[in-house]
Amino acid sequence: MNRKDFLKGLGIAGVTIALPALKGCSKDDDIISSDTNNNDTNCTVTNSETAGPFPTITPSGLVRTNIVGDRTGIPLSITITIQNTNNSCNPLADAIVDIWHCDKDGNYSQYGGTTMQSSDYTNNTFLRGRQTTNTNGVVAFTSIFPGWYTSRATHIHVHIYNSAGSSLLVTQIAFPEGSNSAVEQVNSASNYGYTKGMSGYTYNASDNVFSDGVTNEMASITGSISSGFELTHTIKVAG
């Protein structure tokens, strides 16, 4: 079975729901909200998506802001705001936010050695992390720009829990595409190790996971290859 066939069928099965051992350092209240970067102006829950075949194993052990590990690539700072649709989309404080994504070559940590992913990274935890939202509903991570793999557009996985550890939403973050987009710039940056280019790339419109649309899953991305990129995104949950 390949990734494309497996993605939709898995749903959120196998995702560990666990309380964090401690609060994340993004609790500092000086992190501002990225609310203005959300493309969805309606106070409705962000689309639910599959956790995919590579959800984080025991995420409570990965409370950290810097998730790069031993990976190389173009720097990407990630700022996510969580809003509560049950409270007029005001910020949701103390929400637990797990994120994970592939490396520049399209591989995930904690998995591998199979037909789904031949590269074996079962003993690695790169590009996975957990943080807890501050009073502005914000978490922040330091990472690298994800690569891509067959049948999927560039994306980041997100699983959000309430402060008690109950799952609120599993979703994904989509990336803007098109001429001179960050996705095209990065995948052409062979000097930084991105060797695939865009040949064979699956765009958002053809991605089965994003078949329900990406309007409320689309991130805002600024920056450059030389200075790194900044991703901001707002996710709305029924908190």
mmCIF file of C-alpha atoms in Angstrom:
data_model
loop_
_atom_site.group_PDB
_atom_site.id
_atom_site.type_symbol
_atom_site.label_atom_id
_atom_site.label_comp_id
_atom_site.label_asym_id
_atom_site.label_seq_id
_atom_site.Cartn_x
_atom_site.Cartn_y
_atom_site.Cartn_z
ATOM 1 C CA MET A 1 0.000 0.000 0.000
ATOM 2 C CA ASN A 2 1.404 3.419 -0.874
ATOM 3 C CA ARG A 3 1.034 6.714 0.975
ATOM 4 C CA LYS A 4 -1.674 8.042 -1.329
ATOM 5 C CA ASP A 5 -3.951 5.052 -0.751
ATOM 6 C CA PHE A 6 -3.314 5.054 2.966
ATOM 7 C CA LEU A 7 -3.696 8.740 3.824
ATOM 8 C CA LYS A 8 -7.461 9.126 3.733
ATOM 9 C CA GLY A 9 -8.210 5.726 5.230
ATOM 10 C CA LEU A 10 -6.180 6.177 8.361
ATOM 11 C CA GLY A 11 -7.959 9.275 9.701
ATOM 12 C CA ILE A 12 -6.678 9.998 13.185
ATOM 13 C CA ALA A 13 -6.325 6.377 14.213
ATOM 14 C CA GLY A 14 -3.167 5.583 16.051
ATOM 15 C CA VAL A 15 -2.584 9.111 17.262
ATOM 16 C CA THR A 16 -1.439 9.157 20.856
ATOM 17 C CA ILE A 17 -3.375 11.505 23.119
ATOM 18 C CA ALA A 18 -1.244 12.365 26.089
ATOM 19 C CA LEU A 19 -0.839 15.195 28.510
ATOM 20 C CA PRO A 20 2.397 17.139 28.245
ATOM 21 C CA ALA A 21 4.927 16.782 30.998
ATOM 22 C CA LEU A 22 5.319 20.541 31.189
ATOM 23 C CA LYS A 23 4.135 23.749 29.602
ATOM 24 C CA GLY A 24 5.875 24.912 26.443
ATOM 25 C CA CYS A 25 8.137 27.897 26.440
ATOM 26 C CA SER A 26 5.867 29.630 23.914
ATOM 27 C CA LYS A 27 3.675 30.482 26.871
ATOM 28 C CA ASP A 28 5.520 33.805 27.039
ATOM 29 C CA ASP A 29 2.877 36.439 26.537
ATOM 30 C CA ASP A 30 5.060 38.610 24.303
ATOM 31 C CA ILE A 31 4.321 36.360 21.316
ATOM 32 C CA ILE A 32 1.677 38.230 19.364
ATOM 33 C CA SER A 33 -1.326 36.715 17.620
ATOM 34 C CA SER A 34 -1.112 35.849 13.926
ATOM 35 C CA ASP A 35 -4.867 36.279 13.540
ATOM 36 C CA THR A 36 -4.544 38.745 10.687
ATOM 37 C CA ASN A 37 -2.748 36.142 8.584
ATOM 38 C CA ASN A 38 -5.668 33.751 8.408
ATOM 39 C CA ASN A 39 -7.463 33.697 5.053
ATOM 40 C CA ASP A 40 -10.737 32.452 6.562
ATOM 41 C CA THR A 41 -12.659 35.371 8.059
ATOM 42 C CA ASN A 42 -15.589 33.220 9.228
ATOM 43 C CA CYS A 43 -15.688 31.866 12.739
ATOM 44 C CA THR A 44 -15.922 28.227 11.662
ATOM 45 C CA VAL A 45 -13.803 25.229 12.576
ATOM 46 C CA THR A 46 -10.808 24.642 10.304
ATOM 47 C CA ASN A 47 -11.041 21.586 8.051
ATOM 48 C CA SER A 48 -10.234 18.273 9.663
ATOM 49 C CA GLU A 49 -7.650 16.159 7.841
ATOM 50 C CA THR A 50 -5.909 12.831 8.212
ATOM 51 C CA ALA A 51 -3.001 12.501 10.606
ATOM 52 C CA GLY A 52 -1.417 10.457 7.838
ATOM 53 C CA PRO A 53 0.626 7.302 8.196
ATOM 54 C CA PHE A 54 3.322 9.001 10.310
ATOM 55 C CA PRO A 55 1.737 10.610 13.416
ATOM 56 C CA THR A 56 4.042 11.452 16.295
ATOM 57 C CA ILE A 57 4.725 8.614 18.705
ATOM 58 C CA THR A 58 4.422 9.797 22.342
ATOM 59 C CA PRO A 59 4.280 13.536 21.571
ATOM 60 C CA SER A 60 4.341 14.430 25.276
ATOM 61 C CA GLY A 61 8.059 13.642 25.205
ATOM 62 C CA LEU A 62 8.755 16.229 22.496
ATOM 63 C CA VAL A 63 7.954 19.509 24.234
ATOM 64 C CA ARG A 64 10.287 21.904 22.416
ATOM 65 C CA THR A 65 10.314 24.947 20.171
ATOM 66 C CA ASN A 66 13.305 23.994 18.023
ATOM 67 C CA ILE A 67 12.336 20.872 16.096
ATOM 68 C CA VAL A 68 15.144 20.850 13.500
ATOM 69 C CA GLY A 69 17.184 18.049 15.071
ATOM 70 C CA ASP A 70 19.929 16.903 12.705
ATOM 71 C CA ARG A 71 18.124 17.987 9.530
ATOM 72 C CA THR A 72 19.487 20.575 7.096
ATOM 73 C CA GLY A 73 17.544 22.957 4.907
ATOM 74 C CA ILE A 74 16.291 26.503 4.572
ATOM 75 C CA PRO A 75 15.173 27.928 7.951
ATOM 76 C CA LEU A 76 11.432 28.201 8.585
ATOM 77 C CA SER A 77 9.886 29.862 11.624
ATOM 78 C CA ILE A 78 6.335 28.711 12.334
ATOM 79 C CA THR A 79 3.803 30.777 14.287
ATOM 80 C CA ILE A 80 0.349 29.297 14.824
ATOM 81 C CA THR A 81 -2.625 30.973 16.506
ATOM 82 C CA ILE A 82 -5.420 28.831 17.917
ATOM 83 C CA GLN A 83 -8.893 30.382 18.160
ATOM 84 C CA ASN A 84 -11.998 29.049 19.883
ATOM 85 C CA THR A 85 -15.182 29.001 17.769
ATOM 86 C CA ASN A 86 -17.173 28.408 20.963
ATOM 87 C CA ASN A 87 -15.978 31.787 22.224
ATOM 88 C CA SER A 88 -16.451 34.082 19.180
ATOM 89 C CA CYS A 89 -13.067 32.980 17.828
ATOM 90 C CA ASN A 90 -11.153 34.569 20.676
ATOM 91 C CA PRO A 91 -7.681 33.118 21.349
ATOM 92 C CA LEU A 92 -7.607 29.728 23.045
ATOM 93 C CA ALA A 93 -5.027 29.717 25.809
ATOM 94 C CA ASP A 94 -3.450 26.527 27.204
ATOM 95 C CA ALA A 95 -4.222 24.464 24.109
ATOM 96 C CA ILE A 96 -1.675 21.741 23.385
ATOM 97 C CA VAL A 97 -0.354 21.864 19.821
ATOM 98 C CA ASP A 98 1.641 19.093 18.155
ATOM 99 C CA ILE A 99 3.193 19.615 14.735
ATOM 100 C CA TRP A 100 5.215 17.352 12.444
ATOM 101 C CA HIS A 101 6.396 17.402 8.844
ATOM 102 C CA CYS A 102 8.824 15.729 6.457
ATOM 103 C CA ASP A 103 12.412 16.774 5.822
ATOM 104 C CA LYS A 104 13.726 18.306 2.581
ATOM 105 C CA ASP A 105 13.824 14.842 0.988
ATOM 106 C CA GLY A 106 10.258 13.940 1.957
ATOM 107 C CA ASN A 107 11.097 11.620 4.860
ATOM 108 C CA TYR A 108 9.554 11.479 8.339
ATOM 109 C CA SER A 109 11.275 10.674 11.607
ATOM 110 C CA GLN A 110 10.123 7.774 13.810
ATOM 111 C CA TYR A 111 9.273 5.673 10.751
ATOM 112 C CA GLY A 112 10.929 3.952 7.801
ATOM 113 C CA GLY A 113 12.354 0.753 6.449
ATOM 114 C CA THR A 114 9.060 -0.045 4.728
ATOM 115 C CA THR A 115 7.508 0.257 1.280
ATOM 116 C CA MET A 116 5.918 3.524 2.418
ATOM 117 C CA GLN A 117 9.259 5.041 3.344
ATOM 118 C CA SER A 118 12.422 3.173 2.519
ATOM 119 C CA SER A 119 14.730 5.463 4.513
ATOM 120 C CA ASP A 120 14.755 4.210 8.094
ATOM 121 C CA TYR A 121 14.472 6.985 10.687
ATOM 122 C CA THR A 122 12.774 4.972 13.413
ATOM 123 C CA ASN A 123 15.345 6.122 15.966
ATOM 124 C CA ASN A 124 15.040 9.835 15.117
ATOM 125 C CA THR A 125 12.558 12.498 16.229
ATOM 126 C CA PHE A 126 13.445 15.383 13.910
ATOM 127 C CA LEU A 127 10.789 17.864 12.754
ATOM 128 C CA ARG A 128 8.303 17.007 15.482
ATOM 129 C CA GLY A 129 7.367 19.110 18.482
ATOM 130 C CA ARG A 130 4.775 20.153 21.029
ATOM 131 C CA GLN A 131 3.988 23.533 22.539
ATOM 132 C CA THR A 132 1.184 25.037 24.647
ATOM 133 C CA THR A 133 -0.548 28.240 23.571
ATOM 134 C CA ASN A 134 -0.009 31.439 25.519
ATOM 135 C CA THR A 135 -2.754 33.917 26.455
ATOM 136 C CA ASN A 136 -2.846 35.094 22.846
ATOM 137 C CA GLY A 137 -3.467 31.538 21.661
ATOM 138 C CA VAL A 138 -0.034 31.384 20.025
ATOM 139 C CA VAL A 139 2.689 28.765 19.714
ATOM 140 C CA ALA A 140 5.976 29.115 17.827
ATOM 141 C CA PHE A 141 8.440 26.607 16.389
ATOM 142 C CA THR A 142 11.819 26.775 14.674
ATOM 143 C CA SER A 143 12.136 24.351 11.773
ATOM 144 C CA ILE A 144 13.246 23.977 8.153
ATOM 145 C CA PHE A 145 11.167 24.325 4.992
ATOM 146 C CA PRO A 146 9.544 20.939 4.264
ATOM 147 C CA GLY A 147 10.214 19.070 1.061
ATOM 148 C CA TRP A 148 7.608 16.947 -0.694
ATOM 149 C CA TYR A 149 6.899 13.366 -1.696
ATOM 150 C CA THR A 150 4.797 11.642 -4.338
ATOM 151 C CA SER A 151 1.034 12.382 -4.231
ATOM 152 C CA ARG A 152 1.317 15.161 -1.649
ATOM 153 C CA ALA A 153 1.716 18.904 -1.810
ATOM 154 C CA THR A 154 3.989 20.588 0.727
ATOM 155 C CA HIS A 155 2.227 20.526 4.108
ATOM 156 C CA ILE A 156 2.547 20.479 7.899
ATOM 157 C CA HIS A 157 0.501 18.237 10.183
ATOM 158 C CA VAL A 158 -1.117 19.704 13.308
ATOM 159 C CA HIS A 159 -2.956 18.008 16.189
ATOM 160 C CA ILE A 160 -4.604 20.247 18.767
ATOM 161 C CA TYR A 161 -5.810 19.226 22.225
ATOM 162 C CA ASN A 162 -7.490 21.132 25.026
ATOM 163 C CA SER A 163 -5.661 21.721 28.293
ATOM 164 C CA ALA A 164 -6.964 18.401 29.659
ATOM 165 C CA GLY A 165 -5.469 16.477 26.749
ATOM 166 C CA SER A 166 -8.682 15.762 24.847
ATOM 167 C CA SER A 167 -8.355 15.951 21.064
ATOM 168 C CA LEU A 168 -9.970 19.012 19.458
ATOM 169 C CA LEU A 169 -8.785 18.818 15.849
ATOM 170 C CA VAL A 170 -6.366 17.077 13.522
ATOM 171 C CA THR A 171 -5.621 19.233 10.481
ATOM 172 C CA GLN A 172 -2.886 20.195 8.031
ATOM 173 C CA ILE A 173 -1.338 23.463 6.898
ATOM 174 C CA ALA A 174 -1.152 24.111 3.155
ATOM 175 C CA PHE A 175 1.470 26.235 1.397
ATOM 176 C CA PRO A 176 0.866 28.895 -1.282
ATOM 177 C CA GLU A 177 1.940 27.805 -4.736
ATOM 178 C CA GLY A 178 2.586 29.423 -8.092
ATOM 179 C CA SER A 179 5.305 31.375 -9.830
ATOM 180 C CA ASN A 180 7.984 32.636 -7.423
ATOM 181 C CA SER A 181 6.181 31.142 -4.418
ATOM 182 C CA ALA A 182 8.302 29.976 -1.505
ATOM 183 C CA VAL A 183 7.548 26.371 -2.514
ATOM 184 C CA GLU A 184 9.024 26.916 -5.988
ATOM 185 C CA GLN A 185 11.970 28.951 -4.724
ATOM 186 C CA VAL A 186 12.929 26.397 -2.093
ATOM 187 C CA ASN A 187 12.607 23.324 -4.292
ATOM 188 C CA SER A 188 14.900 25.000 -6.829
ATOM 189 C CA ALA A 189 17.532 25.704 -4.164
ATOM 190 C CA SER A 190 19.897 22.827 -4.906
ATOM 191 C CA ASN A 191 22.686 24.623 -3.042
ATOM 192 C CA TYR A 192 20.651 24.050 0.129
ATOM 193 C CA GLY A 193 20.086 20.366 -0.625
ATOM 194 C CA TYR A 194 16.635 20.528 -2.192
ATOM 195 C CA THR A 195 17.271 18.279 -5.175
ATOM 196 C CA LYS A 196 13.782 17.282 -6.398
ATOM 197 C CA GLY A 197 12.756 20.553 -7.997
ATOM 198 C CA MET A 198 9.088 20.691 -9.019
ATOM 199 C CA SER A 199 9.085 17.803 -11.494
ATOM 200 C CA GLY A 200 6.376 15.375 -10.375
ATOM 201 C CA TYR A 201 5.101 17.716 -7.666
ATOM 202 C CA THR A 202 1.449 17.296 -6.612
ATOM 203 C CA TYR A 203 -0.233 20.695 -6.334
ATOM 204 C CA ASN A 204 -2.894 21.497 -3.729
ATOM 205 C CA ALA A 205 -5.719 21.221 -6.275
ATOM 206 C CA SER A 206 -4.687 17.635 -7.124
ATOM 207 C CA ASP A 207 -3.852 16.526 -3.582
ATOM 208 C CA ASN A 208 -6.411 13.966 -2.356
ATOM 209 C CA VAL A 209 -6.028 15.081 1.257
ATOM 210 C CA PHE A 210 -6.816 18.673 0.274
ATOM 211 C CA SER A 211 -9.716 17.655 -1.979
ATOM 212 C CA ASP A 212 -12.099 19.482 0.382
ATOM 213 C CA GLY A 213 -10.284 22.743 -0.337
ATOM 214 C CA VAL A 214 -7.510 24.631 1.418
ATOM 215 C CA THR A 215 -9.093 28.051 1.992
ATOM 216 C CA ASN A 216 -8.953 27.814 5.768
ATOM 217 C CA GLU A 217 -5.763 25.734 5.801
ATOM 218 C CA MET A 218 -3.593 28.075 3.729
ATOM 219 C CA ALA A 219 -0.611 29.611 5.485
ATOM 220 C CA SER A 220 0.912 33.032 4.916
ATOM 221 C CA ILE A 221 4.624 32.845 4.108
ATOM 222 C CA THR A 222 7.150 35.654 3.891
ATOM 223 C CA GLY A 223 10.913 35.800 3.614
ATOM 224 C CA SER A 224 13.594 34.602 1.228
ATOM 225 C CA ILE A 225 15.991 31.750 0.635
ATOM 226 C CA SER A 226 18.920 33.785 1.937
ATOM 227 C CA SER A 227 17.226 34.949 5.150
ATOM 228 C CA GLY A 228 14.809 32.073 5.722
ATOM 229 C CA PHE A 229 11.024 32.046 5.664
ATOM 230 C CA GLU A 230 8.322 32.830 8.211
ATOM 231 C CA LEU A 231 5.021 30.954 8.237
ATOM 232 C CA THR A 232 1.978 32.280 10.088
ATOM 233 C CA HIS A 233 -1.370 30.586 10.287
ATOM 234 C CA THR A 234 -4.568 30.620 12.349
ATOM 235 C CA ILE A 235 -6.449 27.430 13.196
ATOM 236 C CA LYS A 236 -9.970 27.489 14.597
ATOM 237 C CA VAL A 237 -11.254 24.777 16.891
ATOM 238 C CA ALA A 238 -14.386 24.143 18.917
ATOM 239 C CA GLY A 239 -12.746 24.583 22.284
#
